[in-house]
PDB file of C-alpha atoms in Angstrom:
ATOM      1  CA  MET A   1      -4.198  17.403 -11.400  1.00  0.00           C
ATOM      2  CA  SER A   2      -1.287  15.052 -10.736  1.00  0.00           C
ATOM      3  CA  ILE A   3       2.200  16.143  -9.861  1.00  0.00           C
ATOM      4  CA  GLY A   4       5.086  15.257 -12.092  1.00  0.00           C
ATOM      5  CA  SER A   5       4.017  17.338 -15.103  1.00  0.00           C
ATOM      6  CA  THR A   6       6.694  19.984 -14.470  1.00  0.00           C
ATOM      7  CA  SER A   7       9.544  17.777 -13.289  1.00  0.00           C
ATOM      8  CA  GLU A   8      10.788  14.265 -13.868  1.00  0.00           C
ATOM      9  CA  ILE A   9      11.638  13.957 -10.181  1.00  0.00           C
ATOM     10  CA  GLN A  10       8.695  14.238  -7.784  1.00  0.00           C
ATOM     11  CA  LEU A  11       9.303  15.517  -4.273  1.00  0.00           C
ATOM     12  CA  VAL A  12       6.424  15.965  -1.835  1.00  0.00           C
ATOM     13  CA  ILE A  13       7.021  17.442   1.605  1.00  0.00           C
ATOM     14  CA  ILE A  14       4.283  16.409   4.035  1.00  0.00           C
ATOM     15  CA  THR A  15       3.815  18.652   7.040  1.00  0.00           C
ATOM     16  CA  GLY A  16       1.082  20.259   9.099  1.00  0.00           C
ATOM     17  CA  MET A  17      -0.619  20.108  12.448  1.00  0.00           C
ATOM     18  CA  SER A  18       0.104  17.260  14.823  1.00  0.00           C
ATOM     19  CA  GLY A  19      -2.861  14.895  14.773  1.00  0.00           C
ATOM     20  CA  ALA A  20      -4.056  16.020  11.331  1.00  0.00           C
ATOM     21  CA  GLY A  21      -3.207  12.746   9.553  1.00  0.00           C
ATOM     22  CA  LYS A  22       0.478  12.699   8.570  1.00  0.00           C
ATOM     23  CA  THR A  23       0.766   8.975   9.365  1.00  0.00           C
ATOM     24  CA  VAL A  24      -2.095   8.147   6.993  1.00  0.00           C
ATOM     25  CA  ALA A  25      -0.538  10.457   4.409  1.00  0.00           C
ATOM     26  CA  ILE A  26       2.902   8.829   4.415  1.00  0.00           C
ATOM     27  CA  GLN A  27       1.335   5.364   4.193  1.00  0.00           C
ATOM     28  CA  SER A  28      -0.684   6.542   1.186  1.00  0.00           C
ATOM     29  CA  PHE A  29       2.442   7.757  -0.590  1.00  0.00           C
ATOM     30  CA  GLU A  30       4.122   4.426   0.119  1.00  0.00           C
ATOM     31  CA  ASP A  31       1.212   2.710  -1.644  1.00  0.00           C
ATOM     32  CA  LEU A  32       1.807   4.999  -4.618  1.00  0.00           C
ATOM     33  CA  GLY A  33       5.388   3.767  -4.899  1.00  0.00           C
ATOM     34  CA  PHE A  34       7.074   6.798  -3.350  1.00  0.00           C
ATOM     35  CA  PHE A  35      10.324   6.469  -1.421  1.00  0.00           C
ATOM     36  CA  CYS A  36       9.211   7.759   1.994  1.00  0.00           C
ATOM     37  CA  VAL A  37      11.160   9.206   4.907  1.00  0.00           C
ATOM     38  CA  ASP A  38       9.477  10.111   8.180  1.00  0.00           C
ATOM     39  CA  ASN A  39      10.806  13.014  10.281  1.00  0.00           C
ATOM     40  CA  LEU A  40      13.756  14.006   8.103  1.00  0.00           C
ATOM     41  CA  PRO A  41      15.594  16.926   9.775  1.00  0.00           C
ATOM     42  CA  PRO A  42      15.431  19.897   7.373  1.00  0.00           C
ATOM     43  CA  THR A  43      19.196  20.394   7.754  1.00  0.00           C
ATOM     44  CA  LEU A  44      19.645  17.086   5.913  1.00  0.00           C
ATOM     45  CA  LEU A  45      17.364  18.038   3.015  1.00  0.00           C
ATOM     46  CA  PRO A  46      20.118  19.444   0.735  1.00  0.00           C
ATOM     47  CA  LYS A  47      22.225  16.295   1.166  1.00  0.00           C
ATOM     48  CA  PHE A  48      19.181  14.108   0.597  1.00  0.00           C
ATOM     49  CA  LEU A  49      18.405  15.979  -2.622  1.00  0.00           C
ATOM     50  CA  GLU A  50      21.924  15.279  -3.844  1.00  0.00           C
ATOM     51  CA  LEU A  51      21.322  11.567  -3.280  1.00  0.00           C
ATOM     52  CA  MET A  52      18.086  11.805  -5.237  1.00  0.00           C
ATOM     53  CA  LYS A  53      19.815  13.480  -8.162  1.00  0.00           C
ATOM     54  CA  GLU A  54      22.652  10.943  -8.185  1.00  0.00           C
ATOM     55  CA  SER A  55      20.416   7.875  -7.849  1.00  0.00           C
ATOM     56  CA  GLY A  56      20.049   7.452 -11.581  1.00  0.00           C
ATOM     57  CA  GLY A  57      16.263   7.487 -11.448  1.00  0.00           C
ATOM     58  CA  LYS A  58      15.975   5.048  -8.531  1.00  0.00           C
ATOM     59  CA  MET A  59      14.634   7.805  -6.256  1.00  0.00           C
ATOM     60  CA  ASN A  60      12.469   9.798  -8.646  1.00  0.00           C
ATOM     61  CA  LYS A  61       9.360   9.771  -6.425  1.00  0.00           C
ATOM     62  CA  VAL A  62      10.032  10.864  -2.854  1.00  0.00           C
ATOM     63  CA  ALA A  63       7.772  11.916   0.022  1.00  0.00           C
ATOM     64  CA  LEU A  64       9.231  13.437   3.198  1.00  0.00           C
ATOM     65  CA  VAL A  65       7.451  14.071   6.495  1.00  0.00           C
ATOM     66  CA  MET A  66       8.690  17.144   8.354  1.00  0.00           C
ATOM     67  CA  ASP A  67       6.911  18.262  11.481  1.00  0.00           C
ATOM     68  CA  LEU A  68       7.406  19.788  14.907  1.00  0.00           C
ATOM     69  CA  ARG A  69       9.636  16.960  16.060  1.00  0.00           C
ATOM     70  CA  GLY A  70      12.258  18.931  14.131  1.00  0.00           C
ATOM     71  CA  ARG A  71      10.960  22.445  14.927  1.00  0.00           C
ATOM     72  CA  GLU A  72      14.423  23.799  15.773  1.00  0.00           C
ATOM     73  CA  PHE A  73      15.439  23.153  12.160  1.00  0.00           C
ATOM     74  CA  PHE A  74      12.570  24.973  10.440  1.00  0.00           C
ATOM     75  CA  GLU A  75      14.749  27.941   9.531  1.00  0.00           C
ATOM     76  CA  SER A  76      16.963  25.495   7.635  1.00  0.00           C
ATOM     77  CA  LEU A  77      13.879  24.172   5.845  1.00  0.00           C
ATOM     78  CA  PHE A  78      12.955  27.626   4.559  1.00  0.00           C
ATOM     79  CA  GLU A  79      16.515  28.155   3.335  1.00  0.00           C
ATOM     80  CA  ALA A  80      16.446  24.765   1.565  1.00  0.00           C
ATOM     81  CA  LEU A  81      13.079  25.537  -0.063  1.00  0.00           C
ATOM     82  CA  ASP A  82      14.388  28.881  -1.281  1.00  0.00           C
ATOM     83  CA  ASP A  83      17.399  27.115  -2.743  1.00  0.00           C
ATOM     84  CA  LEU A  84      15.156  24.548  -4.441  1.00  0.00           C
ATOM     85  CA  SER A  85      13.226  27.257  -6.238  1.00  0.00           C
ATOM     86  CA  GLU A  86      16.392  28.009  -8.202  1.00  0.00           C
ATOM     87  CA  LYS A  87      16.896  24.408  -9.357  1.00  0.00           C
ATOM     88  CA  SER A  88      15.449  23.402 -12.707  1.00  0.00           C
ATOM     89  CA  TRP A  89      15.637  19.626 -12.181  1.00  0.00           C
ATOM     90  CA  ILE A  90      13.095  19.452  -9.372  1.00  0.00           C
ATOM     91  CA  SER A  91       9.838  21.135  -8.438  1.00  0.00           C
ATOM     92  CA  PRO A  92       8.938  20.343  -4.804  1.00  0.00           C
ATOM     93  CA  GLN A  93       5.354  20.299  -3.601  1.00  0.00           C
ATOM     94  CA  ILE A  94       4.267  20.941  -0.004  1.00  0.00           C
ATOM     95  CA  LEU A  95       1.216  19.118   1.355  1.00  0.00           C
ATOM     96  CA  PHE A  96      -0.038  20.778   4.535  1.00  0.00           C
ATOM     97  CA  LEU A  97      -2.507  18.851   6.691  1.00  0.00           C
ATOM     98  CA  ASP A  98      -4.732  20.898   8.940  1.00  0.00           C
ATOM     99  CA  ALA A  99      -7.812  20.411  11.123  1.00  0.00           C
ATOM    100  CA  LYS A 100     -10.037  22.456  13.394  1.00  0.00           C
ATOM    101  CA  ASP A 101      -8.822  22.980  16.949  1.00  0.00           C
ATOM    102  CA  THR A 102     -11.823  21.129  18.376  1.00  0.00           C
ATOM    103  CA  THR A 103     -11.130  18.141  16.122  1.00  0.00           C
ATOM    104  CA  LEU A 104      -7.442  18.020  17.085  1.00  0.00           C
ATOM    105  CA  VAL A 105      -8.291  18.233  20.794  1.00  0.00           C
ATOM    106  CA  THR A 106     -10.758  15.361  20.411  1.00  0.00           C
ATOM    107  CA  ARG A 107      -8.161  13.241  18.597  1.00  0.00           C
ATOM    108  CA  TYR A 108      -5.597  13.831  21.321  1.00  0.00           C
ATOM    109  CA  LYS A 109      -8.109  12.832  23.983  1.00  0.00           C
ATOM    110  CA  GLU A 110      -9.061   9.694  22.078  1.00  0.00           C
ATOM    111  CA  THR A 111      -5.438   8.600  21.716  1.00  0.00           C
ATOM    112  CA  ARG A 112      -4.485   9.806  25.219  1.00  0.00           C
ATOM    113  CA  ARG A 113      -1.386  11.428  23.786  1.00  0.00           C
ATOM    114  CA  SER A 114       0.073  14.745  24.897  1.00  0.00           C
ATOM    115  CA  HIS A 115       0.757  17.495  22.397  1.00  0.00           C
ATOM    116  CA  PRO A 116       4.496  17.836  21.562  1.00  0.00           C
ATOM    117  CA  LEU A 117       4.393  21.564  22.405  1.00  0.00           C
ATOM    118  CA  ALA A 118       2.451  21.076  25.632  1.00  0.00           C
ATOM    119  CA  PRO A 119       3.584  17.742  27.128  1.00  0.00           C
ATOM    120  CA  THR A 120       2.282  18.694  30.596  1.00  0.00           C
ATOM    121  CA  GLY A 121      -0.339  21.269  29.613  1.00  0.00           C
ATOM    122  CA  SER A 122      -3.619  21.219  27.731  1.00  0.00           C
ATOM    123  CA  PRO A 123      -3.674  20.037  24.088  1.00  0.00           C
ATOM    124  CA  LEU A 124      -5.318  23.327  23.063  1.00  0.00           C
ATOM    125  CA  GLU A 125      -2.357  25.286  24.381  1.00  0.00           C
ATOM    126  CA  GLY A 126       0.044  23.206  22.273  1.00  0.00           C
ATOM    127  CA  ILE A 127      -2.190  23.479  19.200  1.00  0.00           C
ATOM    128  CA  LYS A 128      -2.218  27.281  19.369  1.00  0.00           C
ATOM    129  CA  ASN A 129       1.575  27.402  19.677  1.00  0.00           C
ATOM    130  CA  GLU A 130       1.920  24.984  16.780  1.00  0.00           C
ATOM    131  CA  ARG A 131      -0.308  27.071  14.501  1.00  0.00           C
ATOM    132  CA  GLU A 132       1.857  30.104  15.124  1.00  0.00           C
ATOM    133  CA  ILE A 133       5.064  28.234  14.311  1.00  0.00           C
ATOM    134  CA  LEU A 134       3.649  26.621  11.154  1.00  0.00           C
ATOM    135  CA  ASP A 135       1.870  29.696   9.789  1.00  0.00           C
ATOM    136  CA  GLU A 136       4.639  30.635   7.332  1.00  0.00           C
ATOM    137  CA  LEU A 137       5.075  27.056   6.141  1.00  0.00           C
ATOM    138  CA  LYS A 138       1.326  26.764   5.530  1.00  0.00           C
ATOM    139  CA  GLY A 139       1.538  29.887   3.386  1.00  0.00           C
ATOM    140  CA  ARG A 140       4.107  28.173   1.158  1.00  0.00           C
ATOM    141  CA  ALA A 141       2.053  24.999   0.674  1.00  0.00           C
ATOM    142  CA  GLN A 142       0.682  24.091  -2.753  1.00  0.00           C
ATOM    143  CA  TYR A 143      -1.900  21.747  -1.191  1.00  0.00           C
ATOM    144  CA  ILE A 144      -3.775  22.312   2.077  1.00  0.00           C
ATOM    145  CA  TYR A 145      -6.110  19.557   3.266  1.00  0.00           C
ATOM    146  CA  ASP A 146      -8.535  20.142   6.112  1.00  0.00           C
ATOM    147  CA  THR A 147      -9.013  16.680   7.623  1.00  0.00           C
ATOM    148  CA  SER A 148     -11.557  17.723  10.259  1.00  0.00           C
ATOM    149  CA  ASP A 149     -14.385  15.817   8.592  1.00  0.00           C
ATOM    150  CA  LEU A 150     -12.309  13.198   6.770  1.00  0.00           C
ATOM    151  CA  LYS A 151     -12.063   9.586   7.813  1.00  0.00           C
ATOM    152  CA  PRO A 152      -8.618   7.976   7.293  1.00  0.00           C
ATOM    153  CA  ARG A 153      -9.966   6.156   4.237  1.00  0.00           C
ATOM    154  CA  GLU A 154     -11.265   9.402   2.742  1.00  0.00           C
ATOM    155  CA  LEU A 155      -7.952  11.182   3.325  1.00  0.00           C
ATOM    156  CA  ARG A 156      -6.141   8.331   1.641  1.00  0.00           C
ATOM    157  CA  GLU A 157      -8.481   8.457  -1.366  1.00  0.00           C
ATOM    158  CA  LYS A 158      -7.958  12.210  -1.645  1.00  0.00           C
ATOM    159  CA  ILE A 159      -4.169  11.780  -1.679  1.00  0.00           C
ATOM    160  CA  LEU A 160      -4.289   8.927  -4.185  1.00  0.00           C
ATOM    161  CA  LYS A 161      -6.482  10.956  -6.521  1.00  0.00           C
ATOM    162  CA  GLN A 162      -4.269  14.034  -6.248  1.00  0.00           C
ATOM    163  CA  PHE A 163      -0.831  12.465  -6.486  1.00  0.00           C
ATOM    164  CA  SER A 164      -1.178   9.172  -8.333  1.00  0.00           C
ATOM    165  CA  SER A 165       0.306   8.677 -11.777  1.00  0.00           C
ATOM    166  CA  GLN A 166      -2.277   7.801 -14.415  1.00  0.00           C
ATOM    167  CA  SER A 167      -0.246   4.730 -15.379  1.00  0.00           C
ATOM    168  CA  ARG A 168      -0.076   3.265 -11.892  1.00  0.00           C
ATOM    169  CA  PRO A 169      -3.005   1.254 -10.493  1.00  0.00           C
ATOM    170  CA  THR A 170      -3.790   1.817  -6.828  1.00  0.00           C
ATOM    171  CA  PHE A 171      -5.241  -1.623  -6.184  1.00  0.00           C
ATOM    172  CA  SER A 172      -3.747  -4.993  -7.044  1.00  0.00           C
ATOM    173  CA  VAL A 173      -4.804  -8.593  -6.527  1.00  0.00           C
ATOM    174  CA  ASN A 174      -2.166 -11.169  -5.595  1.00  0.00           C
ATOM    175  CA  VAL A 175      -3.256 -14.792  -5.930  1.00  0.00           C
ATOM    176  CA  MET A 176      -1.029 -17.343  -4.205  1.00  0.00           C
ATOM    177  CA  SER A 177      -1.027 -21.131  -4.084  1.00  0.00           C
ATOM    178  CA  PHE A 178       0.388 -22.940  -1.060  1.00  0.00           C
ATOM    179  CA  GLY A 179       0.501 -26.284   0.712  1.00  0.00           C
ATOM    180  CA  PHE A 180      -1.147 -26.638   4.114  1.00  0.00           C
ATOM    181  CA  LYS A 181       1.565 -29.102   5.157  1.00  0.00           C
ATOM    182  CA  TYR A 182       4.028 -26.201   5.054  1.00  0.00           C
ATOM    183  CA  GLY A 183       1.887 -23.780   7.027  1.00  0.00           C
ATOM    184  CA  LEU A 184      -0.487 -20.920   6.279  1.00  0.00           C
ATOM    185  CA  PRO A 185       0.874 -17.840   4.471  1.00  0.00           C
ATOM    186  CA  ILE A 186       1.210 -15.068   7.049  1.00  0.00           C
ATOM    187  CA  ASP A 187       0.382 -12.312   4.556  1.00  0.00           C
ATOM    188  CA  ALA A 188      -2.883 -13.775   3.243  1.00  0.00           C
ATOM    189  CA  ASP A 189      -6.073 -11.703   3.466  1.00  0.00           C
ATOM    190  CA  LEU A 190      -8.373 -14.490   2.229  1.00  0.00           C
ATOM    191  CA  VAL A 191      -7.666 -18.231   2.398  1.00  0.00           C
ATOM    192  CA  PHE A 192      -9.519 -20.918   0.441  1.00  0.00           C
ATOM    193  CA  ASP A 193      -9.019 -24.611   1.196  1.00  0.00           C
ATOM    194  CA  VAL A 194      -9.337 -26.883  -1.870  1.00  0.00           C
ATOM    195  CA  ARG A 195      -8.255 -30.139  -0.251  1.00  0.00           C
ATOM    196  CA  PHE A 196     -11.781 -31.488  -0.794  1.00  0.00           C
ATOM    197  CA  LEU A 197     -11.207 -31.717  -4.560  1.00  0.00           C
ATOM    198  CA  PRO A 198      -9.983 -34.900  -6.315  1.00  0.00           C
ATOM    199  CA  ASN A 199      -6.204 -35.078  -5.954  1.00  0.00           C
ATOM    200  CA  PRO A 200      -3.916 -35.691  -9.000  1.00  0.00           C
ATOM    201  CA  HIS A 201      -1.206 -36.805  -6.562  1.00  0.00           C
ATOM    202  CA  TYR A 202      -2.726 -40.277  -6.555  1.00  0.00           C
ATOM    203  CA  ILE A 203      -2.333 -40.656 -10.328  1.00  0.00           C
ATOM    204  CA  ASP A 204       1.175 -41.929 -11.064  1.00  0.00           C
ATOM    205  CA  THR A 205       1.660 -39.980 -14.287  1.00  0.00           C
ATOM    206  CA  MET A 206       0.597 -36.708 -12.686  1.00  0.00           C
ATOM    207  CA  ARG A 207       2.326 -37.030  -9.321  1.00  0.00           C
ATOM    208  CA  PRO A 208       5.662 -35.513 -10.459  1.00  0.00           C
ATOM    209  CA  LYS A 209       3.929 -32.694 -12.329  1.00  0.00           C
ATOM    210  CA  THR A 210       2.228 -29.503 -11.114  1.00  0.00           C
ATOM    211  CA  GLY A 211      -0.895 -27.501 -11.807  1.00  0.00           C
ATOM    212  CA  LEU A 212       1.062 -25.603 -14.453  1.00  0.00           C
ATOM    213  CA  ASP A 213       0.993 -28.718 -16.646  1.00  0.00           C
ATOM    214  CA  GLU A 214      -2.033 -28.880 -18.926  1.00  0.00           C
ATOM    215  CA  ASP A 215      -3.004 -32.476 -18.149  1.00  0.00           C
ATOM    216  CA  VAL A 216      -2.967 -31.757 -14.413  1.00  0.00           C
ATOM    217  CA  SER A 217      -4.981 -28.552 -14.696  1.00  0.00           C
ATOM    218  CA  SER A 218      -7.494 -30.244 -17.000  1.00  0.00           C
ATOM    219  CA  TYR A 219      -7.897 -33.040 -14.478  1.00  0.00           C
ATOM    220  CA  VAL A 220      -8.498 -30.616 -11.600  1.00  0.00           C
ATOM    221  CA  LEU A 221     -10.937 -28.459 -13.572  1.00  0.00           C
ATOM    222  CA  LYS A 222     -13.062 -31.259 -15.050  1.00  0.00           C
ATOM    223  CA  TRP A 223     -14.887 -32.185 -11.854  1.00  0.00           C
ATOM    224  CA  THR A 224     -18.347 -30.898 -11.005  1.00  0.00           C
ATOM    225  CA  GLU A 225     -17.118 -30.010  -7.506  1.00  0.00           C
ATOM    226  CA  THR A 226     -14.385 -27.831  -8.993  1.00  0.00           C
ATOM    227  CA  GLN A 227     -16.734 -25.979 -11.312  1.00  0.00           C
ATOM    228  CA  LYS A 228     -19.187 -25.367  -8.480  1.00  0.00           C
ATOM    229  CA  PHE A 229     -16.371 -24.079  -6.279  1.00  0.00           C
ATOM    230  CA  ILE A 230     -15.157 -21.755  -9.052  1.00  0.00           C
ATOM    231  CA  GLU A 231     -18.676 -20.427  -9.577  1.00  0.00           C
ATOM    232  CA  LYS A 232     -19.187 -19.623  -5.904  1.00  0.00           C
ATOM    233  CA  VAL A 233     -15.732 -18.125  -5.278  1.00  0.00           C
ATOM    234  CA  THR A 234     -15.861 -16.047  -8.461  1.00  0.00           C
ATOM    235  CA  ASP A 235     -19.206 -14.638  -7.387  1.00  0.00           C
ATOM    236  CA  LEU A 236     -17.870 -13.913  -3.889  1.00  0.00           C
ATOM    237  CA  LEU A 237     -14.683 -12.208  -5.105  1.00  0.00           C
ATOM    238  CA  SER A 238     -16.547 -10.211  -7.739  1.00  0.00           C
ATOM    239  CA  PHE A 239     -18.535  -8.723  -4.877  1.00  0.00           C
ATOM    240  CA  MET A 240     -15.665  -8.324  -2.388  1.00  0.00           C
ATOM    241  CA  LEU A 241     -12.854  -6.890  -4.531  1.00  0.00           C
ATOM    242  CA  PRO A 242     -14.635  -3.601  -5.372  1.00  0.00           C
ATOM    243  CA  GLN A 243     -15.480  -3.203  -1.686  1.00  0.00           C
ATOM    244  CA  TYR A 244     -11.838  -3.631  -0.650  1.00  0.00           C
ATOM    245  CA  LYS A 245     -10.775  -1.161  -3.327  1.00  0.00           C
ATOM    246  CA  ARG A 246     -13.393   1.360  -2.228  1.00  0.00           C
ATOM    247  CA  GLU A 247     -12.210   1.083   1.376  1.00  0.00           C
ATOM    248  CA  GLY A 248      -8.756   2.193   0.248  1.00  0.00           C
ATOM    249  CA  LYS A 249      -6.893  -1.117   0.428  1.00  0.00           C
ATOM    250  CA  SER A 250      -3.909  -1.060  -1.944  1.00  0.00           C
ATOM    251  CA  GLN A 251      -3.648  -4.810  -2.470  1.00  0.00           C
ATOM    252  CA  LEU A 252      -5.398  -8.046  -1.582  1.00  0.00           C
ATOM    253  CA  VAL A 253      -3.620 -11.374  -1.111  1.00  0.00           C
ATOM    254  CA  ILE A 254      -5.813 -14.375  -1.935  1.00  0.00           C
ATOM    255  CA  ALA A 255      -4.277 -17.693  -0.866  1.00  0.00           C
ATOM    256  CA  ILE A 256      -5.505 -21.011  -2.216  1.00  0.00           C
ATOM    257  CA  GLY A 257      -4.225 -24.092  -0.445  1.00  0.00           C
ATOM    258  CA  CYS A 258      -4.153 -27.830  -1.018  1.00  0.00           C
ATOM    259  CA  THR A 259      -2.116 -30.462   0.794  1.00  0.00           C
ATOM    260  CA  GLY A 260       1.279 -29.965  -0.839  1.00  0.00           C
ATOM    261  CA  GLY A 261       0.816 -26.832  -2.916  1.00  0.00           C
ATOM    262  CA  GLN A 262       1.610 -28.638  -6.171  1.00  0.00           C
ATOM    263  CA  HIS A 263      -1.546 -29.523  -8.098  1.00  0.00           C
ATOM    264  CA  ARG A 264      -5.010 -28.323  -7.089  1.00  0.00           C
ATOM    265  CA  SER A 265      -4.033 -25.009  -5.495  1.00  0.00           C
ATOM    266  CA  VAL A 266      -1.700 -24.146  -8.383  1.00  0.00           C
ATOM    267  CA  THR A 267      -4.388 -24.847 -10.980  1.00  0.00           C
ATOM    268  CA  LEU A 268      -6.985 -22.716  -9.237  1.00  0.00           C
ATOM    269  CA  ALA A 269      -4.605 -19.871  -8.401  1.00  0.00           C
ATOM    270  CA  GLU A 270      -3.792 -19.634 -12.099  1.00  0.00           C
ATOM    271  CA  TYR A 271      -7.485 -19.738 -12.965  1.00  0.00           C
ATOM    272  CA  PHE A 272      -8.547 -16.918 -10.634  1.00  0.00           C
ATOM    273  CA  ALA A 273      -5.549 -14.744 -11.476  1.00  0.00           C
ATOM    274  CA  HIS A 274      -6.377 -14.915 -15.172  1.00  0.00           C
ATOM    275  CA  TYR A 275     -10.080 -14.417 -14.511  1.00  0.00           C
ATOM    276  CA  PHE A 276      -9.593 -11.088 -12.690  1.00  0.00           C
ATOM    277  CA  GLU A 277      -6.649  -9.695 -14.674  1.00  0.00           C
ATOM    278  CA  LYS A 278      -8.966  -7.768 -17.022  1.00  0.00           C
ATOM    279  CA  GLU A 279     -10.310  -5.684 -14.136  1.00  0.00           C
ATOM    280  CA  TYR A 280      -7.331  -5.423 -11.787  1.00  0.00           C
ATOM    281  CA  GLU A 281      -3.566  -5.447 -11.739  1.00  0.00           C
ATOM    282  CA  THR A 282      -3.154  -9.137 -10.947  1.00  0.00           C
ATOM    283  CA  HIS A 283      -0.155 -11.231  -9.911  1.00  0.00           C
ATOM    284  CA  VAL A 284       0.085 -14.970  -9.303  1.00  0.00           C
ATOM    285  CA  SER A 285       2.696 -16.862  -7.308  1.00  0.00           C
ATOM    286  CA  HIS A 286       3.164 -20.445  -6.143  1.00  0.00           C
ATOM    287  CA  ARG A 287       4.828 -20.548  -2.751  1.00  0.00           C
ATOM    288  CA  ASP A 288       5.507 -24.260  -2.477  1.00  0.00           C
ATOM    289  CA  ILE A 289       5.744 -25.397  -6.074  1.00  0.00           C
ATOM    290  CA  GLU A 290       9.522 -25.857  -5.824  1.00  0.00           C
ATOM    291  CA  ARG A 291       9.333 -28.043  -2.714  1.00  0.00           C
ATOM    292  CA  ARG A 292       9.239 -31.227  -4.789  1.00  0.00           C
ATOM    293  CA  LYS A 293      12.503 -30.280  -6.500  1.00  0.00           C
ATOM    294  CA  GLU A 294      14.103 -29.511  -3.136  1.00  0.00           C
ATOM    295  CA  ARG A 295      13.114 -32.903  -1.731  1.00  0.00           C
ATOM    296  CA  SER A 296      14.489 -34.755  -4.762  1.00  0.00           C
ATOM    297  CA  LYS A 297      17.955 -33.252  -4.430  1.00  0.00           C
TER     298      LYS A 297
END
């Protein structure tokens, strides 16, 4: 079941035990396109809801993390939740993350962090105090996830399955062309260097054009080396993309570079983007294609 069936505006309040996975949870909601706020004081919730209502649809998917960093405001949270139950324009959902005491103690030891309720004592002491404070909030939750045996990837997959809209893909492929002379893209996950291919730059009629022009793309694609490269990279990506998706990655940036980012890289970025668009949400961009225009000014 996905939320959003009872209300146009989706509000998810993420809370639960410290160390149970709230950081992974909020990152997962960000990947789903939610507007996310970490550690919102409950006293500000009514005002925040007003902003949501007045945003004209710009904030119609919101996830808020509320935890023991704001424990002195929990009474205000209960009052706000009671008030929300009387509003017809929104139906809030509470996601409570929990884990076994032994698991939480192990996680605190691994991270060498102290529990917020026992900064100088044992983690177990803080965990017991936290359970007592959060007991009523847990009782109000629509979703309770026990993360004791869940890896971060598995928790993310569980959240995506529960809260994703059917119309929104959770994995996208971004293919980018670039020129090595202008530096590597800092956001690339995979980089392919195509400077070994025949270069249209040395043909006078093609030099001012780009890989978006048909004669340039035909020139780049006609070579045996190009076809062999396409065959090998297509085979590699066809294997890798499902693995990235299965591991919970929300997007993959594939960068294809030539010398100036005008001809060869543009042609091949367009090729691979179109090749994989039937299976994935695919986007193509050309980082340096406007450089020629800038230099001619």
